[in-house]
């Protein structure tokens, strides 16, 4: 359907069915935005992904979709270490999995515009092109959040 550029909505306030939350594989990376908001608003989902992180089960291309939350929270690994840049290949692997699972055909998606903030160390235009490539032809809308 449509990829909407949204400059106002915070990730945790989006009305989409699925909220995509970027994470790193190391727990030390769980302090970066939007994790504190997710921790506060969705404590069960946060606890679940934290247990996976402690057990070293977060991997490249592995989507983490805890059950029981509304809206659904989808944790998307975007790199190994938060002190280093986010990796486009990790992001692309996750988007490929989202496409394989047809998430874009079954749910509206709120996707943070990684690269908007300098700390992300990734080009937001490249992120947008990847999101458009893998999710842009779905039956449901994608909200690309510029102010996540």
mmCIF file of C-alpha atoms in Angstrom:
data_model
loop_
_atom_site.group_PDB
_atom_site.id
_atom_site.type_symbol
_atom_site.label_atom_id
_atom_site.label_comp_id
_atom_site.label_asym_id
_atom_site.label_seq_id
_atom_site.Cartn_x
_atom_site.Cartn_y
_atom_site.Cartn_z
ATOM 1 C CA UNK A 1 0.000 0.000 0.000
ATOM 2 C CA UNK A 2 1.635 3.211 1.191
ATOM 3 C CA UNK A 3 4.815 4.107 3.044
ATOM 4 C CA UNK A 4 3.887 7.194 5.037
ATOM 5 C CA UNK A 5 6.622 9.536 6.242
ATOM 6 C CA UNK A 6 5.637 10.629 9.750
ATOM 7 C CA UNK A 7 7.550 13.439 11.434
ATOM 8 C CA UNK A 8 5.508 13.638 14.644
ATOM 9 C CA UNK A 9 4.559 10.237 16.067
ATOM 10 C CA UNK A 10 6.806 8.503 18.583
ATOM 11 C CA UNK A 11 7.226 4.769 18.068
ATOM 12 C CA UNK A 12 5.437 3.745 21.263
ATOM 13 C CA UNK A 13 2.516 6.071 20.457
ATOM 14 C CA UNK A 14 1.904 4.767 16.943
ATOM 15 C CA UNK A 15 -1.481 3.218 16.240
ATOM 16 C CA UNK A 16 -0.003 0.606 13.883
ATOM 17 C CA UNK A 17 -0.518 -3.110 14.528
ATOM 18 C CA UNK A 18 3.240 -3.841 14.704
ATOM 19 C CA UNK A 19 5.934 -1.632 16.225
ATOM 20 C CA UNK A 20 9.439 -2.428 14.956
ATOM 21 C CA UNK A 21 12.038 -1.868 17.685
ATOM 22 C CA UNK A 22 15.718 -1.874 16.665
ATOM 23 C CA UNK A 23 18.022 -3.678 19.091
ATOM 24 C CA UNK A 24 21.633 -4.773 19.344
ATOM 25 C CA UNK A 25 22.696 -8.210 20.444
ATOM 26 C CA UNK A 26 24.515 -6.994 23.551
ATOM 27 C CA UNK A 27 22.514 -5.962 26.590
ATOM 28 C CA UNK A 28 24.601 -2.821 26.954
ATOM 29 C CA UNK A 29 22.901 -1.596 23.783
ATOM 30 C CA UNK A 30 19.517 -1.790 25.472
ATOM 31 C CA UNK A 31 19.877 1.713 26.871
ATOM 32 C CA UNK A 32 19.486 3.492 23.534
ATOM 33 C CA UNK A 33 16.295 5.077 22.321
ATOM 34 C CA UNK A 34 13.598 3.775 21.755
ATOM 35 C CA UNK A 35 14.348 0.965 24.223
ATOM 36 C CA UNK A 36 13.635 3.027 27.396
ATOM 37 C CA UNK A 37 10.164 3.896 26.060
ATOM 38 C CA UNK A 38 9.493 0.267 25.112
ATOM 39 C CA UNK A 39 10.686 -0.893 28.529
ATOM 40 C CA UNK A 40 8.240 1.481 30.213
ATOM 41 C CA UNK A 41 5.252 0.920 27.904
ATOM 42 C CA UNK A 42 5.667 -2.809 27.164
ATOM 43 C CA UNK A 43 7.461 -4.391 30.148
ATOM 44 C CA UNK A 44 6.581 -8.007 29.264
ATOM 45 C CA UNK A 45 7.963 -7.717 25.737
ATOM 46 C CA UNK A 46 11.078 -6.010 27.083
ATOM 47 C CA UNK A 47 11.592 -8.724 29.721
ATOM 48 C CA UNK A 48 11.281 -11.405 27.048
ATOM 49 C CA UNK A 49 13.895 -9.872 24.740
ATOM 50 C CA UNK A 50 16.166 -9.157 27.683
ATOM 51 C CA UNK A 51 16.123 -12.859 28.637
ATOM 52 C CA UNK A 52 17.018 -13.758 25.042
ATOM 53 C CA UNK A 53 19.856 -11.249 25.114
ATOM 54 C CA UNK A 54 21.217 -12.624 28.383
ATOM 55 C CA UNK A 55 21.146 -16.125 26.860
ATOM 56 C CA UNK A 56 22.951 -14.796 23.738
ATOM 57 C CA UNK A 57 20.100 -15.888 21.447
ATOM 58 C CA UNK A 58 19.721 -12.678 19.459
ATOM 59 C CA UNK A 59 21.179 -13.177 15.992
ATOM 60 C CA UNK A 60 21.374 -11.437 12.636
ATOM 61 C CA UNK A 61 18.092 -11.787 10.720
ATOM 62 C CA UNK A 62 16.192 -13.271 13.675
ATOM 63 C CA UNK A 63 12.917 -11.488 14.322
ATOM 64 C CA UNK A 64 11.749 -11.483 17.931
ATOM 65 C CA UNK A 65 7.981 -11.264 18.183
ATOM 66 C CA UNK A 66 6.879 -11.664 21.840
ATOM 67 C CA UNK A 67 3.310 -12.848 22.277
ATOM 68 C CA UNK A 68 0.595 -11.165 24.241
ATOM 69 C CA UNK A 69 1.271 -7.495 23.507
ATOM 70 C CA UNK A 70 -1.122 -5.147 21.751
ATOM 71 C CA UNK A 71 0.155 -3.601 19.574
ATOM 72 C CA UNK A 72 2.580 -6.322 18.612
ATOM 73 C CA UNK A 73 6.228 -5.553 19.285
ATOM 74 C CA UNK A 74 8.772 -6.821 16.766
ATOM 75 C CA UNK A 75 12.382 -6.584 17.925
ATOM 76 C CA UNK A 76 14.727 -6.330 14.941
ATOM 77 C CA UNK A 77 18.460 -6.894 15.532
ATOM 78 C CA UNK A 78 20.404 -4.175 13.720
ATOM 79 C CA UNK A 79 23.927 -4.833 14.922
ATOM 80 C CA UNK A 80 26.165 -6.561 17.388
ATOM 81 C CA UNK A 81 27.366 -3.720 19.584
ATOM 82 C CA UNK A 82 25.659 -0.406 20.276
ATOM 83 C CA UNK A 83 28.982 1.433 20.318
ATOM 84 C CA UNK A 84 29.467 0.595 16.671
ATOM 85 C CA UNK A 85 27.280 1.574 13.741
ATOM 86 C CA UNK A 86 24.142 -0.281 12.858
ATOM 87 C CA UNK A 87 24.665 -2.673 10.011
ATOM 88 C CA UNK A 88 22.650 -2.412 6.810
ATOM 89 C CA UNK A 89 23.120 -6.136 6.155
ATOM 90 C CA UNK A 90 21.537 -6.927 9.550
ATOM 91 C CA UNK A 91 18.653 -4.592 8.772
ATOM 92 C CA UNK A 92 18.197 -6.094 5.321
ATOM 93 C CA UNK A 93 18.230 -9.641 6.733
ATOM 94 C CA UNK A 94 15.441 -8.651 9.121
ATOM 95 C CA UNK A 95 13.413 -6.993 6.379
ATOM 96 C CA UNK A 96 13.767 -10.115 4.218
ATOM 97 C CA UNK A 97 12.365 -12.194 7.101
ATOM 98 C CA UNK A 98 9.507 -9.721 7.584
ATOM 99 C CA UNK A 99 8.687 -10.118 3.894
ATOM 100 C CA UNK A 100 8.926 -13.925 4.059
ATOM 101 C CA UNK A 101 6.499 -13.951 6.990
ATOM 102 C CA UNK A 102 4.226 -11.528 5.064
ATOM 103 C CA UNK A 103 4.008 -9.164 7.996
ATOM 104 C CA UNK A 104 3.516 -6.285 5.530
ATOM 105 C CA UNK A 105 0.442 -8.041 4.109
ATOM 106 C CA UNK A 106 -1.202 -8.755 7.458
ATOM 107 C CA UNK A 107 -0.383 -5.808 9.723
ATOM 108 C CA UNK A 108 0.192 -2.076 9.563
ATOM 109 C CA UNK A 109 3.805 -1.422 10.565
ATOM 110 C CA UNK A 110 5.511 1.431 12.413
ATOM 111 C CA UNK A 111 9.160 1.448 11.358
ATOM 112 C CA UNK A 112 11.693 3.838 12.925
ATOM 113 C CA UNK A 113 13.733 5.927 10.491
ATOM 114 C CA UNK A 114 17.140 4.652 11.521
ATOM 115 C CA UNK A 115 19.754 7.187 10.527
ATOM 116 C CA UNK A 116 17.769 10.285 11.460
ATOM 117 C CA UNK A 117 19.831 10.643 14.617
ATOM 118 C CA UNK A 118 23.600 11.021 14.327
ATOM 119 C CA UNK A 119 24.184 8.249 16.883
ATOM 120 C CA UNK A 120 22.612 5.740 14.491
ATOM 121 C CA UNK A 121 25.633 6.025 12.170
ATOM 122 C CA UNK A 122 23.577 4.816 9.217
ATOM 123 C CA UNK A 123 22.166 6.620 6.172
ATOM 124 C CA UNK A 124 18.417 7.191 6.597
ATOM 125 C CA UNK A 125 17.935 7.308 2.806
ATOM 126 C CA UNK A 126 19.399 3.824 2.443
ATOM 127 C CA UNK A 127 17.185 2.594 5.277
ATOM 128 C CA UNK A 128 14.112 4.073 3.594
ATOM 129 C CA UNK A 129 15.034 2.444 0.266
ATOM 130 C CA UNK A 130 15.372 -0.952 1.988
ATOM 131 C CA UNK A 131 12.042 -0.561 3.768
ATOM 132 C CA UNK A 132 10.396 0.444 0.492
ATOM 133 C CA UNK A 133 12.022 -2.457 -1.362
ATOM 134 C CA UNK A 134 10.904 -5.165 1.073
ATOM 135 C CA UNK A 135 7.705 -3.778 2.590
ATOM 136 C CA UNK A 136 6.451 -1.213 0.078
ATOM 137 C CA UNK A 137 4.315 -3.597 -1.962
ATOM 138 C CA UNK A 138 2.361 -5.000 0.982
ATOM 139 C CA UNK A 139 -1.382 -4.880 1.463
ATOM 140 C CA UNK A 140 -1.031 -2.802 4.639
ATOM 141 C CA UNK A 141 0.509 0.620 5.242
ATOM 142 C CA UNK A 142 3.956 1.265 6.690
ATOM 143 C CA UNK A 143 4.534 4.306 8.878
ATOM 144 C CA UNK A 144 8.177 5.440 8.552
ATOM 145 C CA UNK A 145 8.767 7.398 11.753
ATOM 146 C CA UNK A 146 11.216 10.272 11.358
ATOM 147 C CA UNK A 147 10.971 11.265 15.022
ATOM 148 C CA UNK A 148 10.935 7.906 16.739
#
